[in-house]
mmCIF file of C-alpha atoms in Angstrom:
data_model
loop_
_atom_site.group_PDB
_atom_site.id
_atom_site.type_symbol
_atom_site.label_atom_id
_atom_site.label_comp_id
_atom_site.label_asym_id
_atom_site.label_seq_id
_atom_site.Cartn_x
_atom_site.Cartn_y
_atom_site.Cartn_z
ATOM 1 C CA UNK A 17 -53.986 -173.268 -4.859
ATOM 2 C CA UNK A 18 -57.439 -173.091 -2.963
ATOM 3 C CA UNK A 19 -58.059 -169.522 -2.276
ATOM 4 C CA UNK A 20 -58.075 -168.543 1.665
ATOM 5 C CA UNK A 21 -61.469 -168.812 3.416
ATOM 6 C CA UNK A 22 -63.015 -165.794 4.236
ATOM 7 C CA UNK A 23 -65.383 -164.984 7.025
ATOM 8 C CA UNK A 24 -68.656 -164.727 6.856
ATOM 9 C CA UNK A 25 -68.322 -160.507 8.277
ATOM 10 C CA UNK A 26 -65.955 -160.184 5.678
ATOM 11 C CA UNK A 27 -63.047 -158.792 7.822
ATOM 12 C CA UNK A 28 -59.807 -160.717 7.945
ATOM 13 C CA UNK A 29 -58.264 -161.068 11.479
ATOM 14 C CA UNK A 30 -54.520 -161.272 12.220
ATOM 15 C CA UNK A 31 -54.561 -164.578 14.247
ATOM 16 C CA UNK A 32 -51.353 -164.029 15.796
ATOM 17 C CA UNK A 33 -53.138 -161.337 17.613
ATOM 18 C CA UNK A 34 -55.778 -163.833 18.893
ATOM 19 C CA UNK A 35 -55.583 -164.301 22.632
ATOM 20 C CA UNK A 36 -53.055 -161.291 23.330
ATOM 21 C CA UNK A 37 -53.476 -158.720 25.725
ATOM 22 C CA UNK A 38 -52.057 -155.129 24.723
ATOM 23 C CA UNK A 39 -49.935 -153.698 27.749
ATOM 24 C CA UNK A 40 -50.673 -150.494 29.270
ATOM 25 C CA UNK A 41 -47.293 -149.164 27.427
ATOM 26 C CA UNK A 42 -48.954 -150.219 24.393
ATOM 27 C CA UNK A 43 -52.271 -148.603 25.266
ATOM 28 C CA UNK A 44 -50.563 -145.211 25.880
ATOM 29 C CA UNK A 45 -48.687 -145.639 22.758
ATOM 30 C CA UNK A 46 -51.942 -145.694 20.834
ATOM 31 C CA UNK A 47 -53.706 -143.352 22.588
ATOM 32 C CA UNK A 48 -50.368 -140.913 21.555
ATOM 33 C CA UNK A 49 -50.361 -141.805 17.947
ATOM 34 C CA UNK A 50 -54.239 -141.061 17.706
ATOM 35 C CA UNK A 51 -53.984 -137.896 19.718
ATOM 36 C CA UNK A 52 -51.297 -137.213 17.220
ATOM 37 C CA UNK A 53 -52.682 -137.654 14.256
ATOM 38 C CA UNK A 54 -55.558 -135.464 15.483
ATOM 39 C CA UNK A 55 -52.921 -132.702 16.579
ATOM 40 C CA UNK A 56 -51.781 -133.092 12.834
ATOM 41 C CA UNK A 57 -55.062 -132.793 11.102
ATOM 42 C CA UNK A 58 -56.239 -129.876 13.495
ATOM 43 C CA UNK A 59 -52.882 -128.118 12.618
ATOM 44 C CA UNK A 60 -53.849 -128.768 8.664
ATOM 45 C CA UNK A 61 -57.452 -127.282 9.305
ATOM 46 C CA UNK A 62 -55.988 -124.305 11.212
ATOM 47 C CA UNK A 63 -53.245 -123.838 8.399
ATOM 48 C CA UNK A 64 -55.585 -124.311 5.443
ATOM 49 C CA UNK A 65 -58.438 -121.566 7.301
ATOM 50 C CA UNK A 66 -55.729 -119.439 8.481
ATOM 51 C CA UNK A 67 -54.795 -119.366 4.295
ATOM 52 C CA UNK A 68 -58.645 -118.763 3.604
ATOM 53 C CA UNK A 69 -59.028 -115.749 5.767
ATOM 54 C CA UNK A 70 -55.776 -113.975 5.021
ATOM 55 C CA UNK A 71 -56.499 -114.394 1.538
ATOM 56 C CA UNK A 72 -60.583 -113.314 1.867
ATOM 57 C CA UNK A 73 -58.621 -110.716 3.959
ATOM 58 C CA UNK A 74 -56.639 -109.304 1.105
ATOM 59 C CA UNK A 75 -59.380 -109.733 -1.181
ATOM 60 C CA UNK A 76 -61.548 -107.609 0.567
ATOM 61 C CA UNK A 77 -59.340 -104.901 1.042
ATOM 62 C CA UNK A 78 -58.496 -104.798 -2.609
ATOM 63 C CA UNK A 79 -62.419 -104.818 -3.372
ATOM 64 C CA UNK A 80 -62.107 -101.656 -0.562
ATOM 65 C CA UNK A 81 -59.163 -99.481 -1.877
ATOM 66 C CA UNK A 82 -60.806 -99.923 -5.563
ATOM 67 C CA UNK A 83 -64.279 -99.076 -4.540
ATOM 68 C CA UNK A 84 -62.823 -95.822 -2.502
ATOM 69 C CA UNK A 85 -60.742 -94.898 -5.649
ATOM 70 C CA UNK A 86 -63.808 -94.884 -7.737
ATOM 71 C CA UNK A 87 -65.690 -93.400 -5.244
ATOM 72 C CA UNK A 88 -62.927 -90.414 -4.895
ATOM 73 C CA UNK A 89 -62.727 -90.533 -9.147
ATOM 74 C CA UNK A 90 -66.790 -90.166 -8.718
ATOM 75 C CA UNK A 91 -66.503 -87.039 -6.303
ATOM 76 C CA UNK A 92 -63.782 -85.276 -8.848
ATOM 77 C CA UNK A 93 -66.067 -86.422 -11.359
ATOM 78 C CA UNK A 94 -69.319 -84.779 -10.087
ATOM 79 C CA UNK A 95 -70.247 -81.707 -8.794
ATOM 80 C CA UNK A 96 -68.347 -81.110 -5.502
ATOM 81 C CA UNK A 97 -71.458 -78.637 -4.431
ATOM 82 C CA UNK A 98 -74.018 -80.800 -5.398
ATOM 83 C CA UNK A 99 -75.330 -80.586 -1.767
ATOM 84 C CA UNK A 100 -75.794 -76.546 -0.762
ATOM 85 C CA UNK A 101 -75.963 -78.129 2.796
ATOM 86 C CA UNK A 102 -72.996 -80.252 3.190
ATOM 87 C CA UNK A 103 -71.565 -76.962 2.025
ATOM 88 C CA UNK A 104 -72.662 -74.838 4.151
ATOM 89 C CA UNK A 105 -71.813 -77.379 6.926
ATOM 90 C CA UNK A 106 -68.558 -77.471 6.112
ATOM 91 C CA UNK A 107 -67.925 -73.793 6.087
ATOM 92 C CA UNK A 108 -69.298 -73.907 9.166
ATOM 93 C CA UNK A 109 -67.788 -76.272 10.748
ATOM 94 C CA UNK A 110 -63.892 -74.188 9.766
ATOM 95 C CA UNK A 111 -65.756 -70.879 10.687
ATOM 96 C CA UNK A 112 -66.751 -72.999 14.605
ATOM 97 C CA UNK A 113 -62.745 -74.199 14.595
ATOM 98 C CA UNK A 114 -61.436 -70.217 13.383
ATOM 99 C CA UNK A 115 -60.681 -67.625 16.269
ATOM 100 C CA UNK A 116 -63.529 -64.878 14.730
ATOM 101 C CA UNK A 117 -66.709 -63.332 15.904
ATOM 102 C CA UNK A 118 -68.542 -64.450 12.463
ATOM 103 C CA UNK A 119 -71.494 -66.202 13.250
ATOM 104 C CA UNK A 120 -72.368 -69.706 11.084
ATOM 105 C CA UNK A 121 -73.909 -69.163 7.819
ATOM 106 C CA UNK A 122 -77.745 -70.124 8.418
ATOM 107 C CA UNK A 123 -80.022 -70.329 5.013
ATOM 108 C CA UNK A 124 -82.853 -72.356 3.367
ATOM 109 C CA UNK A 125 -82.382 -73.565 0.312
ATOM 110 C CA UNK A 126 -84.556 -72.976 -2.638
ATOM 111 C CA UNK A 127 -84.600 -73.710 -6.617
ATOM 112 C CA UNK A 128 -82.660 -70.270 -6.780
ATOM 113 C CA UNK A 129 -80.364 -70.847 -4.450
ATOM 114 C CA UNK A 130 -79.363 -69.526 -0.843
ATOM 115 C CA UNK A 131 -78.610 -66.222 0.805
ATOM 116 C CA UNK A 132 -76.516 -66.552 4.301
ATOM 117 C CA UNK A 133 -76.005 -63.027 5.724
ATOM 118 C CA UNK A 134 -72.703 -63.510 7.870
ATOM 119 C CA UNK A 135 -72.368 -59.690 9.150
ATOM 120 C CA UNK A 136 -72.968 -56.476 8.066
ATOM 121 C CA UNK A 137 -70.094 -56.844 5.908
ATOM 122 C CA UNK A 138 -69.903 -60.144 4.628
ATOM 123 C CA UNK A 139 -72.516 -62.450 2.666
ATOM 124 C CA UNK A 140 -72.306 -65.799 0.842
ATOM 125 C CA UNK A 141 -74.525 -66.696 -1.605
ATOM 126 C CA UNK A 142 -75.117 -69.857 -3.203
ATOM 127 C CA UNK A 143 -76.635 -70.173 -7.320
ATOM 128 C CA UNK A 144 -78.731 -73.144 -7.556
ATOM 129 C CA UNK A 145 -79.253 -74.726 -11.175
ATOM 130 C CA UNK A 146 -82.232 -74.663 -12.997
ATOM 131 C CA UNK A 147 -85.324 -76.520 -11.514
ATOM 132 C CA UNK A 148 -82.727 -77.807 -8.684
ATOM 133 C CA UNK A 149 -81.376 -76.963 -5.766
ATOM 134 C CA UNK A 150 -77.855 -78.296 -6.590
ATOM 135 C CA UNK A 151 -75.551 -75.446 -6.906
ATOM 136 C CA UNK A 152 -73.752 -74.105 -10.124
ATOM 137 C CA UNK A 153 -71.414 -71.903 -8.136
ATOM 138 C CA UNK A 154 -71.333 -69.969 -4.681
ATOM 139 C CA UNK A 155 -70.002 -66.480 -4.033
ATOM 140 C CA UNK A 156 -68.501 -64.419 -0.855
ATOM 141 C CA UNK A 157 -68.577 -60.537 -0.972
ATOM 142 C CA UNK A 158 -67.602 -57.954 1.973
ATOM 143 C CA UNK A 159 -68.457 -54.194 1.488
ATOM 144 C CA UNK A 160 -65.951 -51.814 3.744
ATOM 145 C CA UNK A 161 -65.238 -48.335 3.821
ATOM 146 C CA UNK A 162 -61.551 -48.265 4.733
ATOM 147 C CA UNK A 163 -58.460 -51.297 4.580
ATOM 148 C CA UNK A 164 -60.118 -54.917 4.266
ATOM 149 C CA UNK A 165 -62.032 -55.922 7.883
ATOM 150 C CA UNK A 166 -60.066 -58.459 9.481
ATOM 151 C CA UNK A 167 -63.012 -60.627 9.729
ATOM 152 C CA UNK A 168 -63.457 -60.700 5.831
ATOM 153 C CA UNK A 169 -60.355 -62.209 5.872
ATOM 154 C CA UNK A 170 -61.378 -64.927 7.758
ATOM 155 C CA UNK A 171 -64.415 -65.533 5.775
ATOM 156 C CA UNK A 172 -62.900 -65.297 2.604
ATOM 157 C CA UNK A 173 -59.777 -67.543 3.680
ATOM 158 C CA UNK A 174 -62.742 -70.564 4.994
ATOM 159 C CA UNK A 175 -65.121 -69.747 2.154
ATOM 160 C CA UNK A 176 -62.149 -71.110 -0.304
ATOM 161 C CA UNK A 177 -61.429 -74.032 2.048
ATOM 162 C CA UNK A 178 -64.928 -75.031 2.538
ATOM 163 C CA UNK A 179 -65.140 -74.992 -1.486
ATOM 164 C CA UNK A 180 -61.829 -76.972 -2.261
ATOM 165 C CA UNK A 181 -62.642 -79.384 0.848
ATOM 166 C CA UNK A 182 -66.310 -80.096 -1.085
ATOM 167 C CA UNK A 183 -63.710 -81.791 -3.930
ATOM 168 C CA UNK A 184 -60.956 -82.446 -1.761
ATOM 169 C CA UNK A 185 -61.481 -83.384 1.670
ATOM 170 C CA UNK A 186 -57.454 -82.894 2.827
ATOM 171 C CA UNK A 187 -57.200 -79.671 1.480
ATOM 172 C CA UNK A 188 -55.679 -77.446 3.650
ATOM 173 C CA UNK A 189 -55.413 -73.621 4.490
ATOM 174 C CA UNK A 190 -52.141 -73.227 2.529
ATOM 175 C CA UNK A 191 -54.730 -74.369 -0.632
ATOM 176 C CA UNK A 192 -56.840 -71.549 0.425
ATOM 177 C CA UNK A 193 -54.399 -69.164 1.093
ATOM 178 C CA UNK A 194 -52.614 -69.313 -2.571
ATOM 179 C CA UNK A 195 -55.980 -68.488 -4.148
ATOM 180 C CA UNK A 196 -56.142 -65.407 -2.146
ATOM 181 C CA UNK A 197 -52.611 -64.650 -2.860
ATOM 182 C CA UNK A 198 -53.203 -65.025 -6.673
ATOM 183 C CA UNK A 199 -56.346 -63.066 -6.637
ATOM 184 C CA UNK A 200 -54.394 -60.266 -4.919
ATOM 185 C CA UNK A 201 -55.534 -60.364 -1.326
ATOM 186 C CA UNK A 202 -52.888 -60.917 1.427
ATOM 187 C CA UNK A 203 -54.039 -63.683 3.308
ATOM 188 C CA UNK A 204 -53.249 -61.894 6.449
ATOM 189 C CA UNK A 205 -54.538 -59.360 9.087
ATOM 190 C CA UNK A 206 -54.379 -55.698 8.181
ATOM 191 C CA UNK A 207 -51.855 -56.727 5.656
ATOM 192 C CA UNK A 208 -54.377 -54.755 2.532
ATOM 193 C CA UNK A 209 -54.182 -50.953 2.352
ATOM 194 C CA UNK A 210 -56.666 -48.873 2.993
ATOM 195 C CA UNK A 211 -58.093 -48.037 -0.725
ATOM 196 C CA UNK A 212 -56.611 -51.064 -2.354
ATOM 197 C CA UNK A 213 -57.548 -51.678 -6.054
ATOM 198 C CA UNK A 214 -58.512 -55.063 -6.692
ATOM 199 C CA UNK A 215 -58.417 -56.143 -10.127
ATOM 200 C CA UNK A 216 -60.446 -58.542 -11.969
ATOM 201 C CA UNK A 217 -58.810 -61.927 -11.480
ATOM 202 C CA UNK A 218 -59.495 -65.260 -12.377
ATOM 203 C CA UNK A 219 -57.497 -68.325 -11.023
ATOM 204 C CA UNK A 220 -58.016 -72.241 -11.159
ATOM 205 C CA UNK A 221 -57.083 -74.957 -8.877
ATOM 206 C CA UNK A 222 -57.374 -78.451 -9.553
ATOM 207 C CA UNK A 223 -61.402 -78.589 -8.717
ATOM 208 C CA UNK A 224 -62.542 -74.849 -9.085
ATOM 209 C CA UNK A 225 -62.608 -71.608 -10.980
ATOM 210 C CA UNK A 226 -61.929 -68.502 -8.971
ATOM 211 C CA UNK A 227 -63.441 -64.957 -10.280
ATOM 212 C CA UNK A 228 -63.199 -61.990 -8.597
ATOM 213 C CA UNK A 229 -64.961 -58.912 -9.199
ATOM 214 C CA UNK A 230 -64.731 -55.044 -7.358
ATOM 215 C CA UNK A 231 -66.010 -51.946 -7.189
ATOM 216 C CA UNK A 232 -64.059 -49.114 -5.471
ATOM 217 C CA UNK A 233 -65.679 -46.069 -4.134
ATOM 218 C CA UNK A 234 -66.831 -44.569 -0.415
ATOM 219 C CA UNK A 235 -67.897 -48.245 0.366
ATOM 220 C CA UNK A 236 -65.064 -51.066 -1.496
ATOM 221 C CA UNK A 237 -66.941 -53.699 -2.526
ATOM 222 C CA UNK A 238 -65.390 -57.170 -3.500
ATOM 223 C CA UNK A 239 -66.787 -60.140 -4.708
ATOM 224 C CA UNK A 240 -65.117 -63.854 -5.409
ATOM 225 C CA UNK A 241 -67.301 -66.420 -6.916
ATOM 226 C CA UNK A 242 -66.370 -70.027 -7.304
ATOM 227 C CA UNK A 243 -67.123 -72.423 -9.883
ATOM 228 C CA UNK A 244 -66.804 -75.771 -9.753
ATOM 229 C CA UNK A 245 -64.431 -76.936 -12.947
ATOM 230 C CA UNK A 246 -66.894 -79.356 -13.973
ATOM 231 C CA UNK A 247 -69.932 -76.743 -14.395
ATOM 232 C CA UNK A 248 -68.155 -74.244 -16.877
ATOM 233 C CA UNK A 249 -68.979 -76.745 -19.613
ATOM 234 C CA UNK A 250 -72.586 -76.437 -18.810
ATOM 235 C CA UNK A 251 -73.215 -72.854 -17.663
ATOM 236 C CA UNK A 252 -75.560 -71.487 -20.895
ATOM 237 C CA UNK A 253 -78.720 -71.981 -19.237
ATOM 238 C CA UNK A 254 -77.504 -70.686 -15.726
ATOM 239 C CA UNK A 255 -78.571 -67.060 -14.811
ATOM 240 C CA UNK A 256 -75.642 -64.543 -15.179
ATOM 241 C CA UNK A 257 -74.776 -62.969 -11.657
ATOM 242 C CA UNK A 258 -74.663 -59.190 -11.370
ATOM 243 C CA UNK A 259 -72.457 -57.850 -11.958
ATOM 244 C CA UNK A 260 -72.444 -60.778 -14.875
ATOM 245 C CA UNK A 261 -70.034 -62.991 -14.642
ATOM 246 C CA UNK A 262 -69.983 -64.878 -18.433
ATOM 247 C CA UNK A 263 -69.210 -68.603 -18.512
ATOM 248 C CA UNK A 264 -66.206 -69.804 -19.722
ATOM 249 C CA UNK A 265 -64.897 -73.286 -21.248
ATOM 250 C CA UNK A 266 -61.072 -72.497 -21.076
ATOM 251 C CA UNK A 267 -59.471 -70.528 -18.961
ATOM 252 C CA UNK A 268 -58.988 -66.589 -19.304
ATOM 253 C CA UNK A 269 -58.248 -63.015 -17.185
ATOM 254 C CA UNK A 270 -59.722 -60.325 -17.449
ATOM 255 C CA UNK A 271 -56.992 -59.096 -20.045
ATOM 256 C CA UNK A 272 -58.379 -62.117 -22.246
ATOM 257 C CA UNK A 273 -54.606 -63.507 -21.922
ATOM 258 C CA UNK A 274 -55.583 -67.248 -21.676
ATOM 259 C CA UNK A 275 -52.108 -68.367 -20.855
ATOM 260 C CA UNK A 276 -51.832 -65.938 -17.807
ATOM 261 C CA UNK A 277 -54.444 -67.698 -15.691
ATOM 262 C CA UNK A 278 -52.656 -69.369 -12.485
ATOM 263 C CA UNK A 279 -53.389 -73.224 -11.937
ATOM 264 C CA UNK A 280 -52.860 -73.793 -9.173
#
């Protein structure tokens, strides 16, 4: 059998179509199946991108939560008063928020450290490390001559916060009051005795060593310095404070009883 002719265009016409004229029903029917068929593949093109994004979506939240949990393992991980400023603004900014007359603590920093007078009674210090102006540790003392001023409490109670929020930026008060608690001061107004002994103390939370110190006479004096955790392993070249305070790796009290120490 002769193969079929084909056209010189190369296209192959339907010759029963030759000559006929489509009807307007026929017209609309097209026009319905195209617009159709482009409904479908916009529908495909909105499904498959809808996909994409909920999936870059997800992705990028993942790459998110994982980058803030190594960025929160980072903070435990470093020094929480690496910055004497962000410190001292965070103090500040629970001393601003607190229903006291204590003023902000205002200091410059230098490779030894800081000195903020807050009143006659109280003063915060801050112990730089050596050749920097990162901090080692910070300390709070008040000096009264009768029951414990009302507005130590206040400083004492935001000096702890300030510290645990450096590490931990939802602690709370009720953090800051159990240090107090453990270290022997009631975290309440005219709630210490006139003449109360304080003993030496030291207590840990999850981020910080607490040491008190205090001298009782005419004028109480009592001192609570705080140590980030993650500088006791490195405290040999860092000036003692005075009294001296001597660096520990493990914890201990002041009765050298390592397993009485509160974690808190």
């Amino acid at each position: 059998m002769d193969p079929k002719p084909v056209p010189p265009d190369g296209k192959v016409y339907d010759l029963r179509q030759q000559g006929h004229v489509k009807t307007q029903e026929e017209v609309e029917q097209e026009k319905k199946e195209k617009h159709d068929k482009v409904r479908r593949n916009l529908r495909l093109v909105a499904l498959v991108l809808a996909v994409y994004y909920f999936g870059s979506a997800a992705y990028t939240w993942y790459q998110e939560s994982q980058l803030e949990e190594s960025a929160v393992l980072a903070q435990n991980m470093a020094n929480p008063l690496a910055s004497p400023q962000d410190f001292r603004n965070t103090f500040n900014s629970l001393i601003n928020a607190a229903d006291t007359s204590l003023p902000t603590a205002n200091a410059n920093d230098t490779t030894d450290g800081f000195v903020a007078v807050l009143s006659t009674a109280v003063e915060m210090q801050g112990y730089a490390k050596p050749n920097s102006k990162e901090l080692h540790r910070v300390q709070i003392q008040t000096r009264y001559p009768d029951a414990f001023p009302p507005e130590s409490i206040v400083a004492f109670e935001n000096f702890i916060l300030a510290c645990e929020r450096m590490a931990d930026p939802n602690a709370t008060m009720e953090r800051a009051h159990e240090v107090m608690t453990n270290i022997g001061l009631v975290p309440a107004l005219d709630a210490n005795p006139d003449n109360k002994i304080f003993e030496p103390t030291v207590v840990q939370s999850a981020n910080y060593e607490y040491r008190t110190t205090f001298s009782a006479g005419p004028i109480d004096e009592l001192t609570l310095v705080a140590t980030p955790r993650i500088n006791l392993t490195n405290s040999s070249d860092v000036p003692a404070l005075e009294p001296a305070i001597a660096p520990v790796t493990e914890p201990v009290t002041a009765a050298t009883d390592n397993a009485d120490v509160p974690q808190l």
